[in-house]
Short mmCIF file of C-alpha atoms in Angstrom, two decimals:
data_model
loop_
_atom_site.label_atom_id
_atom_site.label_comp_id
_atom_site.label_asym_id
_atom_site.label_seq_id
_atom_site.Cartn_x
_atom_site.Cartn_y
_atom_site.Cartn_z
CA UNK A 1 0.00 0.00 0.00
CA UNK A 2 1.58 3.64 -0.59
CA UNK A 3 2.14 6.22 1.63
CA UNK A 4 -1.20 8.12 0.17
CA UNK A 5 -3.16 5.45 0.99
CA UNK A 6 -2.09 4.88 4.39
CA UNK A 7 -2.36 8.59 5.13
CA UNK A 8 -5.79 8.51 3.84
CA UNK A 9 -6.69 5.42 5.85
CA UNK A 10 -5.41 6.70 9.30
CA UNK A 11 -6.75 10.22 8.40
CA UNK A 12 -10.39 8.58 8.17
CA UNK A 13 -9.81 6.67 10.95
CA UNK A 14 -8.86 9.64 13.22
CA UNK A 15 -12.42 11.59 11.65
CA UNK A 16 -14.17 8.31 13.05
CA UNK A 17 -12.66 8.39 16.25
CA UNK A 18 -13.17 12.02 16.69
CA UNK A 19 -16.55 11.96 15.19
CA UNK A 20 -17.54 9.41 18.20
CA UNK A 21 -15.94 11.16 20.59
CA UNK A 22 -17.95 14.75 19.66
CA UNK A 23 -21.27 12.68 19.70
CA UNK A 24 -20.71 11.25 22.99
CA UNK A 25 -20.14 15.34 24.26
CA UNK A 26 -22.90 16.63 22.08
CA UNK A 27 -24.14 20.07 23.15
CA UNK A 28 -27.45 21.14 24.28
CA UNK A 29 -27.96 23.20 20.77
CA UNK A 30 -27.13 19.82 18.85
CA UNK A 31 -29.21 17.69 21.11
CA UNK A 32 -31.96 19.62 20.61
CA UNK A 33 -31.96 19.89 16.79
CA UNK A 34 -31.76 16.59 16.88
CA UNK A 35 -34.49 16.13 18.43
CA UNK A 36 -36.23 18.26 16.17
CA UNK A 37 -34.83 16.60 12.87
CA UNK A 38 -35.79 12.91 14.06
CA UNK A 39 -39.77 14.63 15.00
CA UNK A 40 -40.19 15.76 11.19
CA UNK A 41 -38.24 12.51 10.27
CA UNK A 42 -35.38 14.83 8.33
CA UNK A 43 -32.57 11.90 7.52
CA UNK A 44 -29.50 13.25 8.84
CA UNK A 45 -25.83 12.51 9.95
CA UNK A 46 -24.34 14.06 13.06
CA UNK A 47 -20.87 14.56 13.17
CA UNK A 48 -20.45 13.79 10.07
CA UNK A 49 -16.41 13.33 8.79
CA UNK A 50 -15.58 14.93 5.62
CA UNK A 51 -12.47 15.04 4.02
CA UNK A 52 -10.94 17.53 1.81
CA UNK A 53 -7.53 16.74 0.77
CA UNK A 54 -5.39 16.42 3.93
CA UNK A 55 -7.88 18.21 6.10
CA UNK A 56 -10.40 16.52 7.58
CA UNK A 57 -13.56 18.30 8.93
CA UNK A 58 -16.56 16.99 10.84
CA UNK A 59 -19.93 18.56 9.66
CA UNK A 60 -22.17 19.00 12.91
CA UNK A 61 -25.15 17.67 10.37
CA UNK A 62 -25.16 16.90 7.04
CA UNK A 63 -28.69 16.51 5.47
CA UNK A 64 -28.24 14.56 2.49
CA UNK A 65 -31.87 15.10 1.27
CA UNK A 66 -31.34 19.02 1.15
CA UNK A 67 -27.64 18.84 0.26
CA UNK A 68 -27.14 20.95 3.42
CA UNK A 69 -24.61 21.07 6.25
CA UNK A 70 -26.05 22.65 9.30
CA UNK A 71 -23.47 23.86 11.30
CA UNK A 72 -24.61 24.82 15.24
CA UNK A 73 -22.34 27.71 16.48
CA UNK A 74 -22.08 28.75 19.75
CA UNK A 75 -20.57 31.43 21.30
CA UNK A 76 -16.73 31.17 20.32
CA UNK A 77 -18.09 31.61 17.01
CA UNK A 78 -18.46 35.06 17.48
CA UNK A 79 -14.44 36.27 17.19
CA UNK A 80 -13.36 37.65 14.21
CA UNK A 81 -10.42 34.98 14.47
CA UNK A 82 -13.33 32.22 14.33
CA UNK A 83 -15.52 33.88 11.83
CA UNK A 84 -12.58 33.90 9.40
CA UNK A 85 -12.18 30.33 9.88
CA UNK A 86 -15.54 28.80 9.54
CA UNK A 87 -15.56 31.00 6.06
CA UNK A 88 -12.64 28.81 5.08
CA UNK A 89 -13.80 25.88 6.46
CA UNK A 90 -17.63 26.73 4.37
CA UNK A 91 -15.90 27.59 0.94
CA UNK A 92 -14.14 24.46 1.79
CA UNK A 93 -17.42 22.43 2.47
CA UNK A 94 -18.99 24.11 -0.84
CA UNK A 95 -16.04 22.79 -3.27
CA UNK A 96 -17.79 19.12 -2.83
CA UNK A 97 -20.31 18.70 -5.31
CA UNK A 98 -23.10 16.96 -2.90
CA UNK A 99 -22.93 20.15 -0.71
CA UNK A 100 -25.38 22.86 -1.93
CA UNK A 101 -25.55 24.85 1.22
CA UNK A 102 -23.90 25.26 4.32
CA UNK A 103 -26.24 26.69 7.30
CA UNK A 104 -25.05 28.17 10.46
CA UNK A 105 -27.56 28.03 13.15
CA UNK A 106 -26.59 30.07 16.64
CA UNK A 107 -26.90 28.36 19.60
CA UNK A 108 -30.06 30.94 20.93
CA UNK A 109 -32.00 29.94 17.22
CA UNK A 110 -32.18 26.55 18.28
CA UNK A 111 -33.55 27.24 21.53
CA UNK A 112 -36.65 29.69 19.87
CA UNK A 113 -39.91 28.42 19.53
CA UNK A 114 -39.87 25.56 16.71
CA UNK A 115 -42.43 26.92 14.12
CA UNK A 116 -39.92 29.75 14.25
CA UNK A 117 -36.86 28.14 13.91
CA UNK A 118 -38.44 25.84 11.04
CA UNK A 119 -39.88 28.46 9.52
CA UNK A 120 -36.19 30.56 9.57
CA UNK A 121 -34.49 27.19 8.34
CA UNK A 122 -37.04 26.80 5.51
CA UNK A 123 -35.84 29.88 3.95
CA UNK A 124 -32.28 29.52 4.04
CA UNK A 125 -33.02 25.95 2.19
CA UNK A 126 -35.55 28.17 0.07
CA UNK A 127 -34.95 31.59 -0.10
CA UNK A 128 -37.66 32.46 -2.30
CA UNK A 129 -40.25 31.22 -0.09
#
């Protein structure tokens, strides 16, 4: 086996590992949409690894039916340091041809009344709506 190969087998197997390890410390905000996702029976995968090259990412949820990664941000997200990051890490996301669309849901939007927050979701699947 080459050394590409191998690389590309232990860097999936780290996404695995850490993709188990962020679903067993899954935050409020994630355990809650969720929640909501399995009630409208929206298929979905949570902590989803995704590679890109040599950089491995895990999606918070990747809808496959919408094309969509939903990323849940919390507070950390607000730094300018962090905010130029996750644009990286979206453009990133967007270069694979099964991603349409990547979300980002703040931690207080999850929390808001769910006709609200499905109706808010619904138009950044559907803008026109």
């Amino acid at each position: 086996m080459s050394f590409n190969k191998r690389r590309q087998k232990a860097l999936q197997s780290c996404g695995k590992s850490f993709s188990a390890e962020l679903k067993s410390r899954a935050t409020p905000a994630e355990i809650r949409f969720k929640e909501i996702l399995d009630k409208y029976k929206i298929r979905y995968f949570f902590q989803h690894p995704f590679q890109r090259g040599e950089k491995l990412y895990i999606l918070d949820f990747y809808l496959p039916d919408y094309a969509t990664v939903v990323e849940i941000d919390g507070g950390y997200h607000d730094s300018v340091e962090q905010s130029k990051l996750d644009a990286i890490r979206t453009a990133e996301i967007l270069k694979k041809e099964r991603f349409a669309r990547v979300v980002r849901v703040r931690n207080e939007q999850v929390f808001m009344p769910e006709k609200d927050l499905l109706q808010w979701l619904a138009k950044q699947f559907c803008p026109w709506l």
